[in-house]
Each structure stands twice: as C-alpha cells, then as structure tokens.
mmCIF file of C-alpha atoms in Angstrom:
data_model
loop_
_atom_site.group_PDB
_atom_site.id
_atom_site.type_symbol
_atom_site.label_atom_id
_atom_site.label_comp_id
_atom_site.label_asym_id
_atom_site.label_seq_id
_atom_site.Cartn_x
_atom_site.Cartn_y
_atom_site.Cartn_z
ATOM 1 C CA MET A 14 105.091 -13.836 98.900
ATOM 2 C CA THR A 15 105.939 -17.134 100.480
ATOM 3 C CA ASN A 16 107.321 -20.184 98.804
ATOM 4 C CA ASN A 17 104.086 -21.979 99.745
ATOM 5 C CA VAL A 18 102.151 -19.915 97.206
ATOM 6 C CA LEU A 19 104.313 -21.158 94.344
ATOM 7 C CA ASP A 20 104.378 -24.677 95.739
ATOM 8 C CA ASN A 21 100.625 -24.933 95.215
ATOM 9 C CA ILE A 22 100.584 -23.486 91.693
ATOM 10 C CA ASP A 23 100.256 -25.510 88.516
ATOM 11 C CA MET A 24 103.694 -24.853 87.027
ATOM 12 C CA ARG A 25 102.588 -25.680 83.490
ATOM 13 C CA GLY A 26 99.811 -23.072 83.645
ATOM 14 C CA LEU A 27 102.175 -20.551 85.218
ATOM 15 C CA GLY A 28 104.692 -21.268 82.463
ATOM 16 C CA GLU A 29 102.079 -20.576 79.781
ATOM 17 C CA MET A 30 101.150 -17.260 81.404
ATOM 18 C CA LEU A 31 104.808 -16.260 81.648
ATOM 19 C CA GLN A 32 105.369 -17.161 78.008
ATOM 20 C CA GLN A 33 102.362 -15.092 76.895
ATOM 21 C CA ALA A 34 103.442 -12.118 79.001
ATOM 22 C CA ARG A 35 106.987 -12.321 77.628
ATOM 23 C CA THR A 36 105.946 -12.473 73.974
ATOM 24 C CA GLN A 37 103.415 -9.702 74.455
ATOM 25 C CA CYS A 38 106.108 -7.314 75.617
ATOM 26 C CA GLY A 39 108.432 -8.379 72.795
ATOM 27 C CA MET A 40 111.093 -10.126 74.855
ATOM 28 C CA THR A 41 112.932 -13.267 73.789
ATOM 29 C CA GLN A 42 113.605 -16.194 76.068
ATOM 30 C CA ALA A 43 117.249 -15.086 76.135
ATOM 31 C CA ASP A 44 116.159 -11.598 77.297
ATOM 32 C CA ALA A 45 114.019 -13.096 80.052
ATOM 33 C CA ALA A 46 116.802 -15.447 81.107
ATOM 34 C CA LYS A 47 119.096 -12.442 81.651
ATOM 35 C CA VAL A 48 116.489 -10.903 83.969
ATOM 36 C CA ILE A 49 116.717 -13.848 86.334
ATOM 37 C CA GLU A 50 120.442 -14.386 85.651
ATOM 38 C CA ALA A 51 119.949 -17.855 84.230
ATOM 39 C CA ALA A 52 120.623 -19.723 81.003
ATOM 40 C CA ARG A 53 118.088 -19.588 78.153
ATOM 41 C CA THR A 54 117.491 -23.317 78.588
ATOM 42 C CA THR A 55 116.349 -22.597 82.145
ATOM 43 C CA MET A 56 113.812 -20.122 80.817
ATOM 44 C CA VAL A 57 112.622 -22.738 78.325
ATOM 45 C CA ALA A 58 112.131 -25.223 81.173
ATOM 46 C CA ILE A 59 110.247 -22.643 83.276
ATOM 47 C CA GLU A 60 107.847 -21.847 80.458
ATOM 48 C CA LYS A 61 107.233 -25.553 79.883
ATOM 49 C CA GLY A 62 106.478 -26.007 83.577
ATOM 50 C CA GLU A 63 109.421 -28.401 83.962
ATOM 51 C CA ARG A 64 111.444 -26.226 86.305
ATOM 52 C CA ARG A 65 109.917 -24.786 89.509
ATOM 53 C CA LEU A 66 110.143 -21.016 89.691
ATOM 54 C CA LYS A 67 111.614 -19.232 92.694
ATOM 55 C CA ALA A 68 109.671 -16.381 94.291
ATOM 56 C CA THR A 69 112.465 -13.905 93.626
ATOM 57 C CA GLU A 70 112.558 -14.932 89.954
ATOM 58 C CA LEU A 71 108.816 -14.428 89.575
ATOM 59 C CA ILE A 72 109.070 -10.942 91.080
ATOM 60 C CA LYS A 73 111.847 -10.027 88.620
ATOM 61 C CA LEU A 74 110.000 -11.427 85.612
ATOM 62 C CA ALA A 75 106.694 -9.761 86.566
ATOM 63 C CA ARG A 76 108.501 -6.430 86.850
ATOM 64 C CA ALA A 77 110.249 -6.957 83.490
ATOM 65 C CA TYR A 78 106.945 -7.847 81.804
ATOM 66 C CA GLY A 79 105.148 -4.842 83.294
ATOM 67 C CA ARG A 80 102.783 -7.026 85.304
ATOM 68 C CA SER A 81 101.958 -7.497 88.961
ATOM 69 C CA VAL A 82 102.937 -10.748 90.688
ATOM 70 C CA SER A 83 99.254 -11.345 91.478
ATOM 71 C CA ASP A 84 98.573 -11.596 87.744
ATOM 72 C CA PHE A 85 100.484 -14.890 87.781
ATOM 73 C CA VAL A 86 99.689 -16.440 91.160
ATOM 74 C CA ARG A 87 95.951 -15.993 91.511
ATOM 75 C CA PRO A 88 93.758 -18.645 89.880
ATOM 76 C CA ARG A 89 92.607 -17.362 86.495
ATOM 77 C CA PRO A 90 91.769 -18.815 83.106
ATOM 78 C CA VAL A 91 94.424 -18.932 80.414
ATOM 79 C CA ILE A 92 93.148 -17.855 77.001
ATOM 80 C CA GLU A 93 94.649 -18.112 73.570
ATOM 81 C CA PRO A 94 96.486 -14.854 72.755
ATOM 82 C CA PHE A 95 94.643 -12.632 70.295
ATOM 83 C CA GLU A 96 97.713 -11.165 68.665
ATOM 84 C CA VAL A 97 98.529 -14.357 66.738
ATOM 85 C CA GLN A 98 95.115 -14.259 65.128
ATOM 86 C CA PHE A 99 95.349 -10.574 64.294
ATOM 87 C CA ARG A 100 98.907 -10.545 63.049
ATOM 88 C CA ALA A 101 98.111 -11.125 59.394
ATOM 89 C CA ALA A 102 95.907 -8.054 59.323
ATOM 90 C CA TYR A 103 98.693 -5.589 60.031
ATOM 91 C CA ARG A 104 101.902 -7.504 59.423
ATOM 92 C CA GLY A 105 102.998 -5.271 56.582
ATOM 93 C CA HIS A 106 103.000 -1.952 58.405
ATOM 94 C CA GLU A 107 105.080 -1.468 61.544
ATOM 95 C CA VAL A 108 103.568 1.909 62.497
ATOM 96 C CA GLU A 109 100.037 0.553 62.295
ATOM 97 C CA ARG A 110 101.056 -2.498 64.297
ATOM 98 C CA GLU A 111 102.432 -0.312 67.097
ATOM 99 C CA GLN A 112 99.252 1.778 67.116
ATOM 100 C CA ILE A 113 96.787 -1.044 67.335
ATOM 101 C CA GLU A 114 98.674 -3.711 69.256
ATOM 102 C CA PRO A 115 97.999 -2.155 72.717
ATOM 103 C CA VAL A 116 94.289 -2.152 71.888
ATOM 104 C CA ILE A 117 94.406 -5.828 70.952
ATOM 105 C CA ARG A 118 96.220 -6.563 74.212
ATOM 106 C CA ARG A 119 93.655 -4.631 76.167
ATOM 107 C CA LEU A 120 90.766 -6.492 74.558
ATOM 108 C CA GLU A 121 92.495 -9.778 75.263
ATOM 109 C CA GLU A 122 93.031 -8.819 78.917
ATOM 110 C CA LEU A 123 89.428 -7.675 79.372
ATOM 111 C CA CYS A 124 88.099 -10.873 77.832
ATOM 112 C CA GLN A 125 90.304 -12.832 80.218
ATOM 113 C CA TYR A 126 88.889 -10.803 83.124
ATOM 114 C CA TYR A 127 85.396 -11.534 81.792
ATOM 115 C CA LEU A 128 86.063 -15.277 81.810
ATOM 116 C CA GLU A 129 87.587 -15.010 85.281
ATOM 117 C CA LEU A 130 84.472 -13.259 86.622
ATOM 118 C CA GLU A 131 82.260 -15.909 85.063
ATOM 119 C CA GLU A 132 84.237 -18.642 86.795
ATOM 120 C CA ILE A 133 84.163 -16.820 90.139
ATOM 121 C CA MET A 134 80.390 -16.376 89.927
ATOM 122 C CA HIS A 135 79.664 -19.689 88.148
ATOM 123 C CA SER A 136 77.667 -17.650 85.674
ATOM 124 C CA PRO A 137 78.842 -18.039 82.071
ATOM 125 C CA LEU A 138 77.562 -15.653 79.439
ATOM 126 C CA PRO A 139 74.689 -17.558 77.731
ATOM 127 C CA ARG A 140 75.292 -18.256 74.047
ATOM 128 C CA ASN A 141 72.521 -18.104 71.494
ATOM 129 C CA TYR A 142 74.651 -18.563 68.413
ATOM 130 C CA PRO A 143 73.057 -19.101 65.016
ATOM 131 C CA ARG A 144 74.537 -21.397 62.383
ATOM 132 C CA ASP A 145 77.464 -20.151 60.336
ATOM 133 C CA TYR A 146 75.964 -18.482 57.281
ATOM 134 C CA GLU A 147 77.254 -19.705 53.928
ATOM 135 C CA VAL A 148 78.257 -16.644 51.882
ATOM 136 C CA SER A 149 80.952 -17.760 49.439
ATOM 137 C CA GLY A 150 80.058 -17.053 45.822
ATOM 138 C CA MET A 151 76.763 -15.374 46.795
ATOM 139 C CA PRO A 152 75.639 -11.929 45.546
ATOM 140 C CA ILE A 153 76.704 -9.451 48.226
ATOM 141 C CA GLU A 154 73.699 -7.137 48.523
ATOM 142 C CA ARG A 155 71.049 -9.847 48.410
ATOM 143 C CA THR A 156 73.029 -12.037 50.803
ATOM 144 C CA ALA A 157 73.515 -9.168 53.276
ATOM 145 C CA GLU A 158 69.785 -8.395 53.281
ATOM 146 C CA ALA A 159 68.770 -12.054 53.585
ATOM 147 C CA ILE A 160 71.019 -12.544 56.619
ATOM 148 C CA ALA A 161 69.775 -9.295 58.179
ATOM 149 C CA VAL A 162 66.131 -10.349 57.787
ATOM 150 C CA GLU A 163 66.792 -13.835 59.187
ATOM 151 C CA GLU A 164 68.721 -12.507 62.179
ATOM 152 C CA ARG A 165 66.030 -9.958 62.969
ATOM 153 C CA GLN A 166 63.450 -12.724 62.961
ATOM 154 C CA ARG A 167 65.646 -15.007 65.069
ATOM 155 C CA LEU A 168 66.173 -12.283 67.686
ATOM 156 C CA GLY A 169 62.540 -11.103 67.626
ATOM 157 C CA LEU A 170 63.439 -7.566 66.566
ATOM 158 C CA GLY A 171 60.529 -6.930 64.186
ATOM 159 C CA ASP A 172 61.144 -4.238 61.576
ATOM 160 C CA GLY A 173 61.724 -1.223 63.831
ATOM 161 C CA PRO A 174 64.870 0.469 65.192
ATOM 162 C CA ILE A 175 67.295 -1.347 67.527
ATOM 163 C CA PRO A 176 68.053 1.278 70.187
ATOM 164 C CA MET A 177 70.004 -1.025 72.538
ATOM 165 C CA LEU A 178 72.007 -2.847 69.907
ATOM 166 C CA ARG A 179 75.099 -3.512 72.021
ATOM 167 C CA ASP A 180 73.067 -4.931 74.906
ATOM 168 C CA ILE A 181 71.048 -7.155 72.560
ATOM 169 C CA LEU A 182 74.159 -8.591 70.920
ATOM 170 C CA GLU A 183 75.604 -9.320 74.352
ATOM 171 C CA GLN A 184 72.555 -10.627 76.176
ATOM 172 C CA SER A 185 70.540 -12.219 73.333
ATOM 173 C CA VAL A 186 73.472 -13.590 71.315
ATOM 174 C CA GLY A 187 76.313 -13.917 73.825
ATOM 175 C CA LEU A 188 79.033 -11.693 72.334
ATOM 176 C CA ARG A 189 81.634 -9.948 74.492
ATOM 177 C CA ILE A 190 81.712 -6.291 73.432
ATOM 178 C CA PHE A 191 83.943 -3.579 74.864
ATOM 179 C CA TYR A 192 84.269 0.062 73.803
ATOM 180 C CA LEU A 193 87.971 0.932 73.598
ATOM 181 C CA LYS A 194 89.740 4.007 72.307
ATOM 182 C CA MET A 195 91.560 3.410 69.025
ATOM 183 C CA PRO A 196 93.130 5.508 66.263
ATOM 184 C CA GLY A 197 90.374 7.039 64.148
ATOM 185 C CA LYS A 198 91.007 4.872 61.081
ATOM 186 C CA TYR A 199 89.970 1.688 62.915
ATOM 187 C CA SER A 200 86.310 0.891 63.475
ATOM 188 C CA GLU A 201 86.359 -2.430 65.344
ATOM 189 C CA LEU A 202 88.288 -5.570 66.252
ATOM 190 C CA TYR A 203 86.723 -8.991 66.098
ATOM 191 C CA SER A 204 88.113 -12.264 67.382
ATOM 192 C CA TYR A 205 86.826 -15.724 68.233
ATOM 193 C CA ASN A 206 88.007 -18.770 70.085
ATOM 194 C CA GLU A 207 86.235 -21.726 71.627
ATOM 195 C CA GLN A 208 86.736 -20.523 75.208
ATOM 196 C CA LEU A 209 85.469 -17.000 74.733
ATOM 197 C CA GLY A 210 83.228 -17.200 71.692
ATOM 198 C CA GLY A 211 82.821 -13.983 69.734
ATOM 199 C CA CYS A 212 84.657 -10.917 71.105
ATOM 200 C CA MET A 213 84.548 -7.364 69.800
ATOM 201 C CA ALA A 214 86.106 -4.010 70.583
ATOM 202 C CA ILE A 215 84.374 -0.950 69.132
ATOM 203 C CA ASN A 216 86.193 2.355 68.678
ATOM 204 C CA ALA A 217 85.099 4.509 71.641
ATOM 205 C CA ASN A 218 86.374 7.641 69.875
ATOM 206 C CA HIS A 219 83.678 7.431 67.221
ATOM 207 C CA PRO A 220 80.198 8.996 67.614
ATOM 208 C CA GLU A 221 77.403 6.674 68.690
ATOM 209 C CA GLU A 222 75.943 6.406 65.163
ATOM 210 C CA ARG A 223 79.298 5.161 63.882
ATOM 211 C CA ARG A 224 79.684 2.753 66.814
ATOM 212 C CA ARG A 225 76.274 1.226 66.071
ATOM 213 C CA TRP A 226 77.280 0.793 62.449
ATOM 214 C CA SER A 227 80.539 -0.861 63.557
ATOM 215 C CA LEU A 228 78.620 -3.172 65.910
ATOM 216 C CA ALA A 229 76.432 -4.381 63.056
ATOM 217 C CA HIS A 230 79.494 -4.625 60.808
ATOM 218 C CA GLY A 231 81.339 -6.768 63.363
ATOM 219 C CA TYR A 232 78.221 -8.872 63.903
ATOM 220 C CA LEU A 233 78.277 -9.875 60.233
ATOM 221 C CA HIS A 234 81.857 -11.092 60.670
ATOM 222 C CA PHE A 235 80.612 -13.232 63.542
ATOM 223 C CA LEU A 236 77.708 -14.561 61.452
ATOM 224 C CA ALA A 237 79.579 -15.236 58.236
ATOM 225 C CA HIS A 238 83.312 -15.413 59.040
ATOM 226 C CA ARG A 239 83.128 -16.591 62.638
ATOM 227 C CA ARG A 240 86.574 -18.048 63.143
ATOM 228 C CA LYS A 241 88.466 -15.434 61.162
ATOM 229 C CA ALA A 242 89.851 -12.621 63.324
ATOM 230 C CA VAL A 243 89.398 -9.202 61.747
ATOM 231 C CA LEU A 244 90.851 -5.759 62.295
ATOM 232 C CA ASP A 245 88.446 -3.448 60.485
ATOM 233 C CA LEU A 246 89.148 -0.048 59.005
ATOM 234 C CA VAL A 247 86.723 2.801 58.476
ATOM 235 C CA GLU A 248 85.335 2.785 54.959
ATOM 236 C CA GLY A 249 87.629 4.671 52.590
ATOM 237 C CA GLN A 250 90.822 3.399 54.263
ATOM 238 C CA TYR A 251 91.071 0.297 52.099
ATOM 239 C CA LYS A 252 93.129 0.316 48.929
ATOM 240 C CA ARG A 253 91.017 -2.559 47.715
ATOM 241 C CA MET A 254 88.150 -3.706 49.889
ATOM 242 C CA PRO A 255 87.995 -7.520 50.093
ATOM 243 C CA GLU A 256 84.727 -9.303 49.371
ATOM 244 C CA SER A 257 84.218 -10.217 53.039
ATOM 245 C CA GLU A 258 84.485 -6.531 53.909
ATOM 246 C CA ARG A 259 82.030 -5.485 51.228
ATOM 247 C CA LEU A 260 79.519 -7.942 52.684
ATOM 248 C CA ALA A 261 80.162 -6.667 56.220
ATOM 249 C CA GLU A 262 79.764 -3.075 55.038
ATOM 250 C CA ALA A 263 76.486 -3.867 53.251
ATOM 251 C CA PHE A 264 74.947 -5.693 56.219
ATOM 252 C CA PRO A 265 74.399 -2.756 58.684
ATOM 253 C CA LYS A 266 72.064 -0.806 56.394
ATOM 254 C CA TYR A 267 69.732 -3.811 56.122
ATOM 255 C CA PHE A 268 70.068 -4.783 59.771
ATOM 256 C CA LEU A 269 69.638 -1.265 61.203
ATOM 257 C CA MET A 270 67.161 0.005 58.575
ATOM 258 C CA PRO A 271 65.089 -2.989 57.376
ATOM 259 C CA THR A 272 63.392 -2.439 54.034
ATOM 260 C CA SER A 273 59.820 -3.211 55.136
ATOM 261 C CA GLY A 274 59.846 -0.961 58.196
ATOM 262 C CA LEU A 275 61.694 1.870 56.486
ATOM 263 C CA LEU A 276 59.323 1.858 53.501
ATOM 264 C CA LYS A 277 56.294 1.996 55.783
ATOM 265 C CA ARG A 278 57.647 4.884 57.853
ATOM 266 C CA PHE A 279 58.747 6.792 54.738
ATOM 267 C CA ASN A 280 55.230 6.532 53.276
ATOM 268 C CA ASP A 281 53.638 7.495 56.608
ATOM 269 C CA MET A 282 55.743 10.657 56.709
ATOM 270 C CA CYS A 283 54.901 11.573 53.136
ATOM 271 C CA ARG A 284 51.166 11.130 53.706
ATOM 272 C CA VAL A 285 50.981 13.723 56.477
ATOM 273 C CA ASN A 286 52.866 16.364 54.470
ATOM 274 C CA GLU A 287 51.385 18.793 51.982
ATOM 275 C CA ASN A 288 51.599 17.352 48.446
ATOM 276 C CA GLU A 289 52.981 14.164 50.060
ATOM 277 C CA LYS A 290 56.534 15.491 50.047
ATOM 278 C CA PHE A 291 59.421 13.974 51.971
ATOM 279 C CA THR A 292 61.209 16.979 53.433
ATOM 280 C CA PRO A 293 64.778 17.436 54.738
ATOM 281 C CA ALA A 294 63.210 17.642 58.224
ATOM 282 C CA ASN A 295 61.701 14.187 57.628
ATOM 283 C CA LEU A 296 65.125 12.900 56.609
ATOM 284 C CA PHE A 297 66.717 14.119 59.834
ATOM 285 C CA THR A 298 63.841 12.827 61.975
ATOM 286 C CA LEU A 299 63.934 9.378 60.378
ATOM 287 C CA ALA A 300 67.728 9.115 60.770
ATOM 288 C CA HIS A 301 67.357 9.965 64.454
ATOM 289 C CA TYR A 302 64.583 7.378 64.778
ATOM 290 C CA TYR A 303 66.818 4.596 63.434
ATOM 291 C CA GLY A 304 69.962 5.808 65.250
ATOM 292 C CA VAL A 305 72.000 6.187 62.071
ATOM 293 C CA SER A 306 73.710 9.126 60.413
ATOM 294 C CA VAL A 307 71.723 11.332 58.051
ATOM 295 C CA GLU A 308 74.170 10.395 55.310
ATOM 296 C CA ALA A 309 73.609 6.642 55.836
ATOM 297 C CA LEU A 310 69.832 7.068 55.754
ATOM 298 C CA ALA A 311 69.947 9.269 52.632
ATOM 299 C CA TYR A 312 72.010 6.672 50.753
ATOM 300 C CA ARG A 313 69.663 3.915 51.909
ATOM 301 C CA LEU A 314 66.607 5.804 50.613
ATOM 302 C CA GLU A 315 68.407 6.519 47.341
ATOM 303 C CA GLU A 316 69.150 2.809 46.897
ATOM 304 C CA MET A 317 65.482 2.026 47.552
ATOM 305 C CA GLU A 318 64.648 4.635 44.868
ATOM 306 C CA LEU A 319 62.577 6.594 47.369
ATOM 307 C CA LEU A 320 64.868 9.611 46.950
ATOM 308 C CA ARG A 321 66.522 10.786 43.762
ATOM 309 C CA SER A 322 70.077 9.621 43.240
ATOM 310 C CA GLY A 323 72.573 12.243 44.432
ATOM 311 C CA THR A 324 70.247 13.719 47.086
ATOM 312 C CA TRP A 325 72.857 13.501 49.827
ATOM 313 C CA GLU A 326 75.575 15.097 47.658
ATOM 314 C CA ARG A 327 73.268 17.989 46.746
ATOM 315 C CA LEU A 328 72.413 18.622 50.413
ATOM 316 C CA ARG A 329 76.068 18.472 51.364
ATOM 317 C CA ASP A 330 77.152 20.766 48.505
ATOM 318 C CA ARG A 331 74.635 23.359 49.676
ATOM 319 C CA GLY A 332 76.555 23.605 52.941
ATOM 320 C CA LEU A 333 74.237 21.485 55.073
ATOM 321 C CA LYS A 334 75.280 21.601 58.746
ATOM 322 C CA VAL A 335 73.927 18.415 60.251
ATOM 323 C CA ARG A 336 74.259 19.312 63.919
ATOM 324 C CA LYS A 337 72.797 22.786 63.386
ATOM 325 C CA VAL A 338 69.732 21.364 61.639
ATOM 326 C CA GLN A 339 69.326 18.720 64.355
ATOM 327 C CA GLN A 340 69.340 21.461 66.998
ATOM 328 C CA GLU A 341 66.807 23.532 65.050
ATOM 329 C CA LEU A 342 64.547 20.482 64.852
ATOM 330 C CA GLY A 343 64.995 19.763 68.551
ATOM 331 C CA LEU A 344 66.619 16.389 67.865
ATOM 332 C CA GLU A 345 68.991 15.535 70.658
ATOM 333 C CA GLN A 346 72.200 13.710 69.855
ATOM 334 C CA ILE A 347 72.047 9.957 70.341
ATOM 335 C CA PRO A 348 73.363 9.357 73.883
ATOM 336 C CA GLN A 349 77.032 8.429 73.794
ATOM 337 C CA ARG A 350 77.497 5.234 75.809
ATOM 338 C CA SER A 351 80.079 5.893 78.505
ATOM 339 C CA ASP A 352 80.146 2.395 80.002
ATOM 340 C CA MET A 353 83.086 0.772 78.290
ATOM 341 C CA ALA A 354 82.393 -2.671 79.776
ATOM 342 C CA PRO A 355 79.369 -4.843 78.900
ATOM 343 C CA ILE A 356 76.416 -4.924 81.303
ATOM 344 C CA HIS A 357 76.877 -8.617 82.199
ATOM 345 C CA TYR A 358 80.537 -7.970 82.998
ATOM 346 C CA GLN A 359 79.590 -5.071 85.279
ATOM 347 C CA HIS A 360 76.967 -7.129 87.078
ATOM 348 C CA LEU A 361 79.338 -10.045 87.634
ATOM 349 C CA ALA A 362 81.917 -7.691 89.121
ATOM 350 C CA ILE A 363 79.491 -6.040 91.552
ATOM 351 C CA GLU A 364 77.960 -9.376 92.601
ATOM 352 C CA ALA A 365 81.400 -10.851 93.207
ATOM 353 C CA LEU A 366 82.266 -7.818 95.346
ATOM 354 C CA ASP A 367 78.963 -7.962 97.242
ATOM 355 C CA GLN A 368 79.435 -11.656 98.040
ATOM 356 C CA GLY A 369 82.996 -11.082 99.216
ATOM 357 C CA LEU A 370 84.440 -13.240 96.449
ATOM 358 C CA ILE A 371 86.776 -10.479 95.284
ATOM 359 C CA THR A 372 88.412 -7.630 97.137
ATOM 360 C CA GLU A 373 87.705 -3.986 96.522
ATOM 361 C CA GLY A 374 91.170 -3.757 94.973
ATOM 362 C CA ARG A 375 90.353 -6.560 92.558
ATOM 363 C CA PHE A 376 87.015 -4.917 91.730
ATOM 364 C CA ALA A 377 88.878 -1.704 90.949
ATOM 365 C CA GLU A 378 91.252 -3.665 88.701
ATOM 366 C CA PHE A 379 88.396 -5.266 86.774
ATOM 367 C CA LEU A 380 86.924 -1.822 86.098
ATOM 368 C CA ASP A 381 90.330 -0.153 85.685
ATOM 369 C CA VAL A 382 89.719 2.548 88.290
ATOM 370 C CA ASP A 383 91.250 3.534 91.629
ATOM 371 C CA ARG A 384 89.645 2.335 94.868
ATOM 372 C CA LEU A 385 87.805 5.585 95.557
ATOM 373 C CA GLU A 386 86.232 5.459 92.135
ATOM 374 C CA ALA A 387 85.514 1.748 92.638
ATOM 375 C CA ARG A 388 83.426 2.600 95.724
ATOM 376 C CA ARG A 389 81.460 5.226 93.811
ATOM 377 C CA ILE A 390 80.823 2.805 90.965
ATOM 378 C CA SER A 391 79.813 -0.044 93.259
ATOM 379 C CA GLU A 392 77.192 2.173 94.926
ATOM 380 C CA LEU A 393 75.934 3.333 91.547
ATOM 381 C CA LEU A 394 75.702 -0.210 90.222
ATOM 382 C CA ARG A 395 73.888 -1.383 93.341
ATOM 383 C CA ASN A 396 71.317 1.361 92.875
ATOM 384 C CA TYR A 397 71.107 0.531 89.178
ATOM 385 C CA SER A 398 70.576 -3.168 89.845
ATOM 386 C CA SER A 399 67.988 -2.481 92.552
ATOM 387 C CA GLY A 400 65.964 -0.239 90.241
ATOM 388 C CA MET A 401 66.758 2.982 92.139
ATOM 389 C CA VAL A 402 68.250 4.352 88.917
ATOM 390 C CA ASP A 403 66.078 4.390 85.806
ATOM 391 C CA GLU A 404 67.148 1.645 83.392
ATOM 392 C CA SER A 405 67.200 4.115 80.526
ATOM 393 C CA THR A 406 70.007 5.951 82.315
ATOM 394 C CA HIS A 407 73.410 4.654 81.249
ATOM 395 C CA VAL A 408 75.729 4.047 84.148
ATOM 396 C CA ASP A 409 78.429 6.682 84.073
ATOM 397 C CA LEU A 410 81.469 4.491 84.515
ATOM 398 C CA ARG A 411 84.868 5.889 83.894
ATOM 399 C CA PRO A 412 86.236 4.569 80.611
ATOM 400 C CA LEU A 413 88.303 1.459 81.045
ATOM 401 C CA GLN A 414 91.108 3.039 79.087
ATOM 402 C CA ASP A 415 92.652 6.478 79.307
#
C-alpha cells in the first residue's frame, strides 16, 4: 500500500468503519491504541476522522480486527451495525449471544456486500413495500388472516401455493434474504434500516418446509413490526411467547394455505374418493402441494373443522413415519435450496465480473468461495442467465458459510 491510497480516502468514513470493526470484535479503544502503540486519545481522533491514519497503523489494526486492509480502503457503503438493534433480544444470556452473534455479523456483512454490488452496477433492488399494518389491540387470528389475504391480493398470488416464496419476497417486495446456518433453536433474523430496507436470514440447517414457514413468519414482522429487529426462535423455545410473536406464528398458515383455496382443494379430493373420504394419502399429497409439513396442514384442517380435532396426534401416536409414507406415495422431498445468496445478488455479482467492474478475487469474496470455485460458479451463472440451464433448476452454489 502506498501513502497515496490513504491520502485520497475520506478519513471520517474510514474512522466509522474502523470503529465498527473494533466493536464487532469486542475491543476497546484502549485495546486498539495498544495495537498501534499510541494513546487512547489518538484512537479516538482516528475513529472521528480527525487524525490521518498511517499505512502501517491500518495494517496493524486490520490484522487485529481480523479483516483485510482492502476492507477499509476500497470504496464501499457504510451501514448501521445490526448488533445494536439485536442486542435486546439476547442480552440476558451470554451463551446464546456467543452462538448467534457471528450469524448477525455475517448477515450484516452480506447486506453490506449487497449494497456495494448495487452501487457498482447502479442497480438498486426495487422496493414494492406496502403500508405498515396496524395490529395493536387487534384479534390475532383474524388480523393474521386479513393481512395474509391482502398481501396475496397485492402480490397477485391468487389462492394457490407459493412455490418460489423466497424469490417472490425478494423480487416482488424488495427484501434481502440470505440462508445462513444457525443453531437449531433459531428460525430467522430480521432487521431493517433506511439504507437496506428489510433484511432476513433464514436458518439453512432447517428443512425446506420449515424455511418457508420462517420466511412467511419473518415477512409478517416486516409487514407489522417493520422497524423492530427480531431474533426469532423455533416455536416451543419461548417461555412466554409475546403477542407480536403469536401474530407472526399465526400468519404463515393463512399466507401459505389460504382458506378459500385450501377448502376448494379439500372438497375436490373428497369428491373423487369412495364415500367422499379424505384419506391420509390425501393429507400427504395436499401438504406436498402447498410446500408445508404434514403436521402444519393437519392442524390447519383441524382449525377449519374439516378434520376432527386431534387427527394429527392420533396419526403420530400410531407411529406414523412421514418420510416413509411420502416415499410410498412417490412424493419427492421439496427441493432444498442450496443457493445461500438471493438471485438478484448473484446476478449483480456475475454482471459486475463480466463487465470488468470487479476482479475475480472480489467476485470470489462476494460469494465466499475460492477462485477456482468462483470460475465454476461464474460459468454456471452465465449459462443460467442465458437460459442454457432450466430455470426450475436451482443453481448449486456452495453455501456462503461453512
């Protein structure tokens, strides 16, 4: 690095990035000052952009913060850190904080990359945001269904299944959605700020049915509690589920399995059966059709009084093996999405590489792969974009996180 690079950098912006990197790795200003063998007041001045940083100091600080020097010197947007917004959700439990904090950091970094790619390509993610729904003091079940019906109408989804839910929420609404590996008890993270809009991370360790449920769950937070960051747990993990969570948990069943469409398909199935019965095979087939778990569909039909209360418990107590029955019926598992990054993000990265606006190394960094893998992915994405690969085939990208 030459001194000229730092001479042309906005020192205030650099100071903000250094401050964020320092706090994210848990270092104090005094700790950082020791790294560059300076007084704490010097570190304060650097982070305020009042004292010009030397190249050797930047190298030492980048190493101490676990970052590369290029993270600080290349032009990139500065976003508001996510951890401040999430802190209240896990403040009381140190072990949980240590488990989930790297995931929050990763989501924050990926969203920053996303914004950076948009700026490079002059192609911001279009936003089609609805109004904030008023939900305070409203009955939970009726409110959840009313919002689900209105959103389906707004997005032109009719009353059928939503097979490409993640892509619709990204491309038709404008949410940034990544699949990241998390401890099993967490279902999704949601955050919002004016720069990025709505951002979500869905637990990549969960089966696709659960991920789709979490997507709908997180979407309700965006619709009804837009500016409140949320770290959501799998149902059953809460000691006392707050009202906002009960609404978010009620929303997916109405959004993924709308009453009108489900009732019609239930009756159609009964009509073609002897004595108009609704059989266990019908239950499995209908769950597969809507892309939800058999358990979720059974409870939904019980609530609609189309099945007797306790149907799911009786099936389960008889030793029902869901996967075995699915195989016997020839129902393939719902394809597990392997592309951890959103489609728009992937396209921006490949277009930036194709136009020579980013290097192959930078492309590899955006997709979190080595250069050899980056070449394979770039070829695959080119074929995908040109129509040489069927659009129903999900691009097999390596997960963005080990």
